[in-house]
Amino acid sequence: MTQLADLEQAMRQAGVDALWVSTPANVRALTGFSSSEDGKVLVGPGNAVTLYTDARYSVQAQEESRVPSFIARPPETFEHAAENLRGLRVGFEADHLTVAGLEDLQTHWSATLVPLRGMIAELRAIKSPEEVQAIREAQAVADRVFAEVRPMIRAGVRELDVALELELGLRRAGAEVGFDVIVASGPRGAMPHGVASERVIEDGDLVTIDFGARLHGYHSDMTRTLAVGTPSEEMRRVYGAVLEAEEAAIAAVKPGVRCADLDTLARGILERHGLGEAFAHSLGHGVGLNIHEAPGLRKTSEEVLAAGMVITIEPGAYLPGVGGVRIEDLLLVTEDGYEVLSLTPKEAI
Ligand code: ZN
Ligand code: ZN
């Protein structure tokens, strides 16, 4: 839940009197309304926050929304909002609103429209205790489901069938499938986003599994790489290097640490193992209403860790034609360090 006081301060700093919110996760964060792709929010002027949605959701909006809702369809929506916006500076989410959406606002409002980027996403990086609890529960479901499915991950089984069992387990537990399940075995492990295919897992494969639950709108995220039989000496060495990088980065997590420095730390370890080029993505990301959100744990990030952030640490190494390894944990940044939320054991390979 995004604190309104923080948002008002951010709006003042950005020099806007009101804010038109169209990004679904931000609509949900401000209102609690769960069908947020069919909602918009107007913040201000003053402290007024209004949820706009249509008649399909009048009951749901009443049940879920913490702010008053106005039920209408465009253009009535814009006309209703226009009354309070004459002559004001109104921010909009330039990283989400379409060109057509902006044209609609320009047609109906005699206001100055100000493009803003990432304002609410930045506020959302720090989670409330309720949000942390939702993520913790989502991860607990994922850990339980992984333990149930683990015995079936062996030679002769298709990647697709592993993914399906994970998805069924999540759904049975009352959660949603957070994102497309990645099951990448053998040479397919070289694809960081290798969603499950019809490939049959073979003896000697490493199998990378990346999946998460979504519960009450909040995501979990975890990757484990498992060995089926005895993998090659080369891949065992790669696994050891990725694990070393992952554990070192986790141990360095605490408030005040620059996200870019964490990425550099893990990357340096993989470089020393000759795997710098093989680590083809950033170290991690924030997790919440979106599976990928602020902060970004990458070389170019200006962000600094703070207590209440929920992040992943997920170094990997990908060798085209050979295979790959990724190990990912979900962490809460605490006042004096971190707490690992993903409790599935990492297997020795
Ligand atoms: Zn993941
Ligand atoms: Zn991730």
mmCIF file of C-alpha atoms and ligand atoms in Angstrom:
data_model
loop_
_atom_site.group_PDB
_atom_site.id
_atom_site.type_symbol
_atom_site.label_atom_id
_atom_site.label_comp_id
_atom_site.label_asym_id
_atom_site.label_seq_id
_atom_site.Cartn_x
_atom_site.Cartn_y
_atom_site.Cartn_z
ATOM 1 C CA MET A 1 0.000 0.000 0.000
ATOM 2 C CA THR A 2 1.492 3.318 -1.081
ATOM 3 C CA GLN A 3 1.313 6.034 1.547
ATOM 4 C CA LEU A 4 -0.623 9.027 0.290
ATOM 5 C CA ALA A 5 1.489 11.472 2.284
ATOM 6 C CA ASP A 6 4.625 10.289 0.478
ATOM 7 C CA LEU A 7 2.870 10.609 -2.866
ATOM 8 C CA GLU A 8 1.738 14.157 -2.125
ATOM 9 C CA GLN A 9 5.308 15.098 -1.284
ATOM 10 C CA ALA A 10 6.572 13.529 -4.533
ATOM 11 C CA MET A 11 3.886 15.410 -6.476
ATOM 12 C CA ARG A 12 4.933 18.690 -4.859
ATOM 13 C CA GLN A 13 8.544 18.023 -5.819
ATOM 14 C CA ALA A 14 7.465 17.285 -9.399
ATOM 15 C CA GLY A 15 5.471 20.535 -9.482
ATOM 16 C CA VAL A 16 2.075 19.008 -10.231
ATOM 17 C CA ASP A 17 -1.288 19.753 -8.569
ATOM 18 C CA ALA A 18 -2.898 16.469 -9.554
ATOM 19 C CA LEU A 19 -1.918 13.096 -10.964
ATOM 20 C CA TRP A 20 -3.682 10.794 -13.446
ATOM 21 C CA VAL A 21 -2.688 7.191 -12.675
ATOM 22 C CA SER A 22 -3.138 4.567 -15.380
ATOM 23 C CA THR A 23 -0.542 1.865 -14.545
ATOM 24 C CA PRO A 24 -2.519 -1.122 -13.172
ATOM 25 C CA ALA A 25 -0.125 -1.908 -10.314
ATOM 26 C CA ASN A 26 -0.175 1.735 -9.239
ATOM 27 C CA VAL A 27 -3.976 1.862 -9.411
ATOM 28 C CA ARG A 28 -4.079 -1.202 -7.165
ATOM 29 C CA ALA A 29 -1.464 0.167 -4.773
ATOM 30 C CA LEU A 30 -3.408 3.399 -4.287
ATOM 31 C CA THR A 31 -6.901 1.905 -3.985
ATOM 32 C CA GLY A 32 -6.786 -1.837 -3.285
ATOM 33 C CA PHE A 33 -8.993 -2.386 -6.374
ATOM 34 C CA SER A 34 -7.897 -5.727 -7.820
ATOM 35 C CA SER A 35 -9.195 -5.395 -11.414
ATOM 36 C CA SER A 36 -6.803 -2.530 -11.802
ATOM 37 C CA GLU A 37 -6.301 -2.915 -15.567
ATOM 38 C CA ASP A 38 -9.868 -1.596 -15.833
ATOM 39 C CA GLY A 39 -9.374 1.272 -13.413
ATOM 40 C CA LYS A 40 -7.768 4.713 -13.378
ATOM 41 C CA VAL A 41 -7.064 6.982 -10.424
ATOM 42 C CA LEU A 42 -7.092 10.740 -10.091
ATOM 43 C CA VAL A 43 -5.031 12.046 -7.165
ATOM 44 C CA GLY A 44 -5.817 15.606 -6.116
ATOM 45 C CA PRO A 45 -6.199 18.477 -6.251
ATOM 46 C CA GLY A 46 -6.213 18.657 -2.472
ATOM 47 C CA ASN A 47 -6.224 15.244 -0.857
ATOM 48 C CA ALA A 48 -8.995 13.807 -3.003
ATOM 49 C CA VAL A 49 -8.325 10.411 -4.529
ATOM 50 C CA THR A 50 -10.924 8.954 -6.886
ATOM 51 C CA LEU A 51 -11.053 5.541 -8.544
ATOM 52 C CA TYR A 52 -12.611 5.524 -12.005
ATOM 53 C CA THR A 53 -13.962 2.254 -13.297
ATOM 54 C CA ASP A 54 -17.007 1.027 -15.199
ATOM 55 C CA ALA A 55 -20.331 -0.563 -14.270
ATOM 56 C CA ARG A 56 -19.010 -4.128 -14.469
ATOM 57 C CA TYR A 57 -17.066 -3.376 -11.295
ATOM 58 C CA SER A 58 -19.431 -1.244 -9.217
ATOM 59 C CA VAL A 59 -19.886 -3.937 -6.538
ATOM 60 C CA GLN A 60 -16.238 -4.933 -6.569
ATOM 61 C CA ALA A 61 -15.045 -1.334 -6.342
ATOM 62 C CA GLN A 62 -17.311 -0.766 -3.369
ATOM 63 C CA GLU A 63 -15.979 -3.877 -1.636
ATOM 64 C CA GLU A 64 -12.301 -3.404 -2.373
ATOM 65 C CA SER A 65 -11.492 0.241 -2.870
ATOM 66 C CA ARG A 66 -10.217 2.322 0.021
ATOM 67 C CA VAL A 67 -11.107 5.503 -1.888
ATOM 68 C CA PRO A 68 -14.405 6.705 -3.372
ATOM 69 C CA SER A 69 -15.146 5.366 -6.837
ATOM 70 C CA PHE A 70 -16.872 6.975 -9.806
ATOM 71 C CA ILE A 71 -18.545 4.538 -12.192
ATOM 72 C CA ALA A 72 -18.470 5.664 -15.812
ATOM 73 C CA ARG A 73 -16.963 4.959 -19.205
ATOM 74 C CA PRO A 74 -14.909 7.387 -21.268
ATOM 75 C CA PRO A 75 -15.583 10.109 -22.282
ATOM 76 C CA GLU A 76 -17.815 10.598 -19.220
ATOM 77 C CA THR A 77 -14.832 9.645 -17.058
ATOM 78 C CA PHE A 78 -12.706 12.454 -18.466
ATOM 79 C CA GLU A 79 -15.563 14.955 -18.302
ATOM 80 C CA HIS A 80 -16.151 14.206 -14.620
ATOM 81 C CA ALA A 81 -12.458 14.621 -13.826
ATOM 82 C CA ALA A 82 -12.192 17.780 -15.948
ATOM 83 C CA GLU A 83 -14.341 19.804 -13.566
ATOM 84 C CA ASN A 84 -11.628 19.924 -10.888
ATOM 85 C CA LEU A 85 -8.622 20.277 -13.158
ATOM 86 C CA ARG A 86 -9.165 23.570 -14.989
ATOM 87 C CA GLY A 87 -5.921 25.535 -15.218
ATOM 88 C CA LEU A 88 -3.949 23.044 -13.103
ATOM 89 C CA ARG A 89 -0.750 21.127 -13.798
ATOM 90 C CA VAL A 90 -1.696 17.445 -14.006
ATOM 91 C CA GLY A 91 0.948 14.733 -14.090
ATOM 92 C CA PHE A 92 0.461 11.568 -16.109
ATOM 93 C CA GLU A 93 2.447 8.339 -16.271
ATOM 94 C CA ALA A 94 4.569 8.774 -19.387
ATOM 95 C CA ASP A 95 5.931 5.250 -19.002
ATOM 96 C CA HIS A 96 2.446 3.770 -19.329
ATOM 97 C CA LEU A 97 -0.172 6.084 -20.875
ATOM 98 C CA THR A 98 -0.508 5.496 -24.624
ATOM 99 C CA VAL A 99 -0.347 8.310 -27.165
ATOM 100 C CA ALA A 100 -4.094 7.824 -27.751
ATOM 101 C CA GLY A 101 -4.708 7.984 -24.007
ATOM 102 C CA LEU A 102 -2.822 11.262 -23.803
ATOM 103 C CA GLU A 103 -4.814 12.677 -26.731
ATOM 104 C CA ASP A 104 -8.041 11.841 -24.876
ATOM 105 C CA LEU A 105 -6.872 13.800 -21.829
ATOM 106 C CA GLN A 106 -5.801 16.744 -24.004
ATOM 107 C CA THR A 107 -9.200 16.770 -25.710
ATOM 108 C CA HIS A 108 -11.223 16.857 -22.498
ATOM 109 C CA TRP A 109 -9.090 18.759 -20.003
ATOM 110 C CA SER A 110 -8.073 22.398 -20.054
ATOM 111 C CA ALA A 111 -5.069 21.563 -17.877
ATOM 112 C CA THR A 112 -1.313 21.495 -18.440
ATOM 113 C CA LEU A 113 -0.328 17.841 -18.776
ATOM 114 C CA VAL A 114 3.074 16.965 -17.322
ATOM 115 C CA PRO A 115 4.830 13.686 -18.230
ATOM 116 C CA LEU A 116 6.242 11.860 -15.185
ATOM 117 C CA ARG A 117 8.243 8.662 -14.973
ATOM 118 C CA GLY A 118 8.356 6.075 -12.223
ATOM 119 C CA MET A 119 7.034 8.311 -9.417
ATOM 120 C CA ILE A 120 4.723 5.773 -7.785
ATOM 121 C CA ALA A 121 6.973 2.834 -8.724
ATOM 122 C CA GLU A 122 9.705 4.439 -6.628
ATOM 123 C CA LEU A 123 7.379 4.777 -3.639
ATOM 124 C CA ARG A 124 6.235 1.184 -4.100
ATOM 125 C CA ALA A 125 9.804 -0.116 -3.729
ATOM 126 C CA ILE A 126 9.446 0.017 0.064
ATOM 127 C CA LYS A 127 6.780 -2.397 1.212
ATOM 128 C CA SER A 128 4.385 -2.043 4.132
ATOM 129 C CA PRO A 129 4.282 -4.900 6.669
ATOM 130 C CA GLU A 130 1.032 -6.107 5.040
ATOM 131 C CA GLU A 131 2.688 -6.223 1.638
ATOM 132 C CA VAL A 132 5.698 -8.111 3.029
ATOM 133 C CA GLN A 133 3.294 -10.592 4.585
ATOM 134 C CA ALA A 134 1.546 -11.162 1.238
ATOM 135 C CA ILE A 135 4.874 -11.776 -0.517
ATOM 136 C CA ARG A 136 6.017 -14.062 2.310
ATOM 137 C CA GLU A 137 2.832 -16.127 1.942
ATOM 138 C CA ALA A 138 3.194 -16.301 -1.840
ATOM 139 C CA GLN A 139 6.764 -17.578 -1.463
ATOM 140 C CA ALA A 140 5.703 -20.099 1.201
ATOM 141 C CA VAL A 141 3.169 -21.538 -1.254
ATOM 142 C CA ALA A 142 5.870 -21.731 -3.966
ATOM 143 C CA ASP A 143 8.291 -23.480 -1.573
ATOM 144 C CA ARG A 144 5.630 -26.036 -0.632
ATOM 145 C CA VAL A 145 4.710 -26.720 -4.252
ATOM 146 C CA PHE A 146 8.363 -27.075 -5.249
ATOM 147 C CA ALA A 147 8.908 -29.685 -2.540
ATOM 148 C CA GLU A 148 5.885 -31.635 -3.826
ATOM 149 C CA VAL A 149 7.067 -31.556 -7.445
ATOM 150 C CA ARG A 150 10.801 -32.108 -6.803
ATOM 151 C CA PRO A 151 10.666 -35.959 -6.906
ATOM 152 C CA MET A 152 9.268 -35.970 -10.472
ATOM 153 C CA ILE A 153 12.181 -33.954 -11.887
ATOM 154 C CA ARG A 154 14.240 -36.800 -13.370
ATOM 155 C CA ALA A 155 15.383 -38.305 -16.659
ATOM 156 C CA GLY A 156 12.570 -39.186 -19.080
ATOM 157 C CA VAL A 157 10.182 -36.408 -18.002
ATOM 158 C CA ARG A 158 9.305 -33.505 -20.312
ATOM 159 C CA GLU A 159 10.006 -29.943 -19.169
ATOM 160 C CA LEU A 160 6.364 -29.118 -19.927
ATOM 161 C CA ASP A 161 5.123 -31.724 -17.494
ATOM 162 C CA VAL A 162 7.292 -30.344 -14.701
ATOM 163 C CA ALA A 163 5.919 -26.855 -15.425
ATOM 164 C CA LEU A 164 2.357 -28.157 -15.476
ATOM 165 C CA GLU A 165 2.731 -29.838 -12.065
ATOM 166 C CA LEU A 166 4.132 -26.619 -10.602
ATOM 167 C CA GLU A 167 1.233 -24.634 -12.078
ATOM 168 C CA LEU A 168 -1.346 -27.145 -10.808
ATOM 169 C CA GLY A 169 0.208 -27.048 -7.348
ATOM 170 C CA LEU A 170 0.041 -23.252 -7.225
ATOM 171 C CA ARG A 171 -3.577 -23.213 -8.396
ATOM 172 C CA ARG A 172 -4.594 -25.925 -5.945
ATOM 173 C CA ALA A 173 -3.064 -23.895 -3.139
ATOM 174 C CA GLY A 174 -5.313 -20.979 -4.079
ATOM 175 C CA ALA A 175 -2.545 -18.947 -5.709
ATOM 176 C CA GLU A 176 -2.146 -17.858 -9.312
ATOM 177 C CA VAL A 177 0.817 -18.684 -11.541
ATOM 178 C CA GLY A 178 2.935 -15.556 -11.169
ATOM 179 C CA PHE A 179 4.613 -15.738 -14.595
ATOM 180 C CA ASP A 180 5.438 -18.280 -17.320
ATOM 181 C CA VAL A 181 7.254 -21.143 -15.610
ATOM 182 C CA ILE A 182 10.836 -21.573 -16.803
ATOM 183 C CA VAL A 183 12.082 -25.151 -17.018
ATOM 184 C CA ALA A 184 15.297 -25.198 -19.040
ATOM 185 C CA SER A 185 17.195 -28.481 -19.126
ATOM 186 C CA GLY A 186 20.509 -29.503 -20.662
ATOM 187 C CA PRO A 187 21.570 -27.153 -23.500
ATOM 188 C CA ARG A 188 18.292 -25.210 -23.154
ATOM 189 C CA GLY A 189 19.661 -23.990 -19.830
ATOM 190 C CA ALA A 190 21.689 -21.508 -21.876
ATOM 191 C CA MET A 191 18.476 -19.504 -22.412
ATOM 192 C CA PRO A 192 17.889 -17.332 -19.344
ATOM 193 C CA HIS A 193 14.164 -17.185 -20.158
ATOM 194 C CA GLY A 194 13.722 -20.688 -21.564
ATOM 195 C CA VAL A 195 10.067 -21.379 -20.800
ATOM 196 C CA ALA A 196 9.239 -25.075 -20.527
ATOM 197 C CA SER A 197 9.329 -26.981 -23.824
ATOM 198 C CA GLU A 198 8.644 -30.525 -24.977
ATOM 199 C CA ARG A 199 12.278 -31.458 -24.385
ATOM 200 C CA VAL A 200 12.688 -34.651 -22.385
ATOM 201 C CA ILE A 201 15.085 -34.281 -19.453
ATOM 202 C CA GLU A 202 18.149 -36.522 -19.850
ATOM 203 C CA ASP A 203 20.559 -38.150 -17.453
ATOM 204 C CA GLY A 204 23.421 -35.746 -16.730
ATOM 205 C CA ASP A 205 21.334 -32.589 -17.330
ATOM 206 C CA LEU A 206 21.244 -29.535 -15.188
ATOM 207 C CA VAL A 207 17.658 -28.273 -14.977
ATOM 208 C CA THR A 208 16.942 -24.616 -14.219
ATOM 209 C CA ILE A 209 13.494 -23.945 -12.776
ATOM 210 C CA ASP A 210 12.284 -20.378 -12.221
ATOM 211 C CA PHE A 211 8.740 -19.899 -11.003
ATOM 212 C CA GLY A 212 6.581 -17.924 -8.634
ATOM 213 C CA ALA A 213 3.151 -17.632 -7.095
ATOM 214 C CA ARG A 214 0.872 -14.625 -7.041
ATOM 215 C CA LEU A 215 -1.259 -14.300 -3.936
ATOM 216 C CA HIS A 216 -3.520 -11.301 -3.157
ATOM 217 C CA GLY A 217 -1.838 -9.597 -6.124
ATOM 218 C CA TYR A 218 1.709 -10.034 -4.766
ATOM 219 C CA HIS A 219 4.402 -12.163 -6.373
ATOM 220 C CA SER A 220 7.100 -14.549 -5.274
ATOM 221 C CA ASP A 221 10.168 -15.372 -7.378
ATOM 222 C CA MET A 222 12.778 -18.131 -7.011
ATOM 223 C CA THR A 223 15.104 -20.153 -9.244
ATOM 224 C CA ARG A 224 16.778 -23.448 -8.474
ATOM 225 C CA THR A 225 19.155 -25.368 -10.734
ATOM 226 C CA LEU A 226 19.076 -29.120 -10.103
ATOM 227 C CA ALA A 227 21.223 -31.975 -11.304
ATOM 228 C CA VAL A 228 19.690 -35.074 -12.856
ATOM 229 C CA GLY A 229 22.313 -37.805 -12.571
ATOM 230 C CA THR A 230 25.881 -36.532 -12.749
ATOM 231 C CA PRO A 231 26.452 -33.426 -14.889
ATOM 232 C CA SER A 232 29.735 -32.748 -16.687
ATOM 233 C CA GLU A 233 32.680 -31.458 -14.708
ATOM 234 C CA GLU A 234 32.406 -28.166 -16.613
ATOM 235 C CA MET A 235 28.781 -27.594 -15.578
ATOM 236 C CA ARG A 236 29.506 -28.590 -11.982
ATOM 237 C CA ARG A 237 32.231 -25.950 -11.959
ATOM 238 C CA VAL A 238 29.824 -23.352 -13.411
ATOM 239 C CA TYR A 239 27.268 -24.236 -10.727
ATOM 240 C CA GLY A 240 29.844 -23.724 -7.995
ATOM 241 C CA ALA A 241 30.811 -20.314 -9.395
ATOM 242 C CA VAL A 242 27.208 -19.092 -9.646
ATOM 243 C CA LEU A 243 26.472 -20.311 -6.119
ATOM 244 C CA GLU A 244 29.554 -18.499 -4.808
ATOM 245 C CA ALA A 245 28.443 -15.260 -6.525
ATOM 246 C CA GLU A 246 24.892 -15.638 -5.250
ATOM 247 C CA GLU A 247 25.879 -16.269 -1.641
ATOM 248 C CA ALA A 248 28.393 -13.404 -1.632
ATOM 249 C CA ALA A 249 25.814 -10.955 -3.007
ATOM 250 C CA ILE A 250 23.193 -12.082 -0.477
ATOM 251 C CA ALA A 251 25.652 -11.659 2.399
ATOM 252 C CA ALA A 252 26.266 -8.056 1.301
ATOM 253 C CA VAL A 253 22.583 -7.035 1.353
ATOM 254 C CA LYS A 254 21.747 -4.310 3.866
ATOM 255 C CA PRO A 255 20.267 -0.820 3.897
ATOM 256 C CA GLY A 256 22.523 1.816 2.335
ATOM 257 C CA VAL A 257 24.196 -0.514 -0.174
ATOM 258 C CA ARG A 258 24.061 0.693 -3.777
ATOM 259 C CA CYS A 259 22.268 -1.729 -6.099
ATOM 260 C CA ALA A 260 24.989 -1.165 -8.712
ATOM 261 C CA ASP A 261 27.670 -2.242 -6.226
ATOM 262 C CA LEU A 262 25.874 -5.523 -5.511
ATOM 263 C CA ASP A 263 25.737 -6.262 -9.248
ATOM 264 C CA THR A 264 29.445 -5.473 -9.542
ATOM 265 C CA LEU A 265 30.268 -7.740 -6.590
ATOM 266 C CA ALA A 266 28.532 -10.780 -8.095
ATOM 267 C CA ARG A 267 29.815 -10.016 -11.591
ATOM 268 C CA GLY A 268 33.389 -9.767 -10.288
ATOM 269 C CA ILE A 269 33.201 -13.261 -8.808
ATOM 270 C CA LEU A 270 31.888 -14.727 -12.057
ATOM 271 C CA GLU A 271 34.587 -12.836 -13.998
ATOM 272 C CA ARG A 272 37.261 -14.404 -11.808
ATOM 273 C CA HIS A 273 35.840 -17.793 -12.806
ATOM 274 C CA GLY A 274 36.012 -16.789 -16.487
ATOM 275 C CA LEU A 275 32.223 -16.432 -16.631
ATOM 276 C CA GLY A 276 31.837 -12.651 -16.896
ATOM 277 C CA GLU A 277 30.501 -12.794 -20.451
ATOM 278 C CA ALA A 278 28.269 -15.718 -19.551
ATOM 279 C CA PHE A 279 26.366 -13.604 -16.963
ATOM 280 C CA ALA A 280 24.090 -11.971 -19.518
ATOM 281 C CA HIS A 281 21.581 -10.121 -17.336
ATOM 282 C CA SER A 282 21.371 -7.956 -14.242
ATOM 283 C CA LEU A 283 21.710 -9.307 -10.705
ATOM 284 C CA GLY A 284 18.115 -8.887 -9.586
ATOM 285 C CA HIS A 285 15.024 -6.755 -9.166
ATOM 286 C CA GLY A 286 12.352 -5.647 -6.753
ATOM 287 C CA VAL A 287 9.242 -7.825 -6.391
ATOM 288 C CA GLY A 288 5.712 -6.833 -5.415
ATOM 289 C CA LEU A 289 2.504 -6.180 -7.325
ATOM 290 C CA ASN A 290 4.709 -6.571 -10.399
ATOM 291 C CA ILE A 291 7.134 -9.437 -10.777
ATOM 292 C CA HIS A 292 9.782 -6.961 -11.915
ATOM 293 C CA GLU A 293 9.743 -3.585 -10.178
ATOM 294 C CA ALA A 294 11.987 -1.105 -8.402
ATOM 295 C CA PRO A 295 14.727 -1.294 -7.353
ATOM 296 C CA GLY A 296 16.739 -2.609 -10.298
ATOM 297 C CA LEU A 297 19.895 -4.410 -9.212
ATOM 298 C CA ARG A 298 22.003 -3.564 -12.253
ATOM 299 C CA LYS A 299 25.239 -1.818 -13.132
ATOM 300 C CA THR A 300 23.510 1.393 -14.231
ATOM 301 C CA SER A 301 21.164 1.664 -11.243
ATOM 302 C CA GLU A 302 21.280 4.775 -9.044
ATOM 303 C CA GLU A 303 19.108 3.088 -6.420
ATOM 304 C CA VAL A 304 20.173 2.327 -2.858
ATOM 305 C CA LEU A 305 18.784 -0.510 -0.741
ATOM 306 C CA ALA A 306 16.480 0.451 2.123
ATOM 307 C CA ALA A 307 14.687 -1.515 4.822
ATOM 308 C CA GLY A 308 11.334 -2.792 3.571
ATOM 309 C CA MET A 309 12.458 -3.481 0.026
ATOM 310 C CA VAL A 310 11.840 -6.990 -1.328
ATOM 311 C CA ILE A 311 14.421 -7.975 -3.924
ATOM 312 C CA THR A 312 15.826 -10.960 -5.774
ATOM 313 C CA ILE A 313 19.479 -11.944 -6.077
ATOM 314 C CA GLU A 314 19.843 -14.087 -9.199
ATOM 315 C CA PRO A 315 23.217 -14.419 -10.864
ATOM 316 C CA GLY A 316 23.483 -16.895 -13.716
ATOM 317 C CA ALA A 317 25.901 -18.205 -16.311
ATOM 318 C CA TYR A 318 24.801 -19.285 -19.774
ATOM 319 C CA LEU A 319 27.001 -21.222 -22.184
ATOM 320 C CA PRO A 320 25.430 -21.443 -25.671
ATOM 321 C CA GLY A 321 25.177 -25.033 -26.887
ATOM 322 C CA VAL A 322 26.255 -26.380 -23.503
ATOM 323 C CA GLY A 323 23.890 -25.337 -20.747
ATOM 324 C CA GLY A 324 23.310 -22.852 -17.986
ATOM 325 C CA VAL A 325 22.875 -22.210 -14.282
ATOM 326 C CA ARG A 326 20.846 -19.632 -12.390
ATOM 327 C CA ILE A 327 20.210 -19.479 -8.676
ATOM 328 C CA GLU A 328 17.694 -16.946 -7.386
ATOM 329 C CA ASP A 329 16.528 -16.106 -3.900
ATOM 330 C CA LEU A 330 13.889 -13.684 -2.660
ATOM 331 C CA LEU A 331 15.008 -11.374 0.159
ATOM 332 C CA LEU A 332 13.516 -8.797 2.467
ATOM 333 C CA VAL A 333 15.910 -5.958 3.279
ATOM 334 C CA THR A 334 15.725 -5.470 7.055
ATOM 335 C CA GLU A 335 17.025 -2.705 9.349
ATOM 336 C CA ASP A 336 20.268 -4.584 9.993
ATOM 337 C CA GLY A 337 20.655 -6.749 6.891
ATOM 338 C CA TYR A 338 18.324 -9.160 5.197
ATOM 339 C CA GLU A 339 15.970 -12.080 5.592
ATOM 340 C CA VAL A 340 15.827 -14.776 2.910
ATOM 341 C CA LEU A 341 12.162 -15.479 2.134
ATOM 342 C CA SER A 342 12.718 -18.363 -0.319
ATOM 343 C CA LEU A 343 13.355 -21.401 1.852
ATOM 344 C CA THR A 344 13.727 -24.185 -0.734
ATOM 345 C CA PRO A 345 17.193 -25.713 -0.146
ATOM 346 C CA LYS A 346 19.931 -25.243 -2.724
ATOM 347 C CA GLU A 347 21.206 -28.673 -3.675
ATOM 348 C CA ALA A 348 24.906 -29.487 -3.755
ATOM 349 C CA ILE A 349 26.017 -30.344 -7.291
HETATM 350 ZN ZN ZN B 1 12.749 -15.706 -11.261
HETATM 351 ZN ZN ZN B 2 13.621 -12.765 -10.838
#
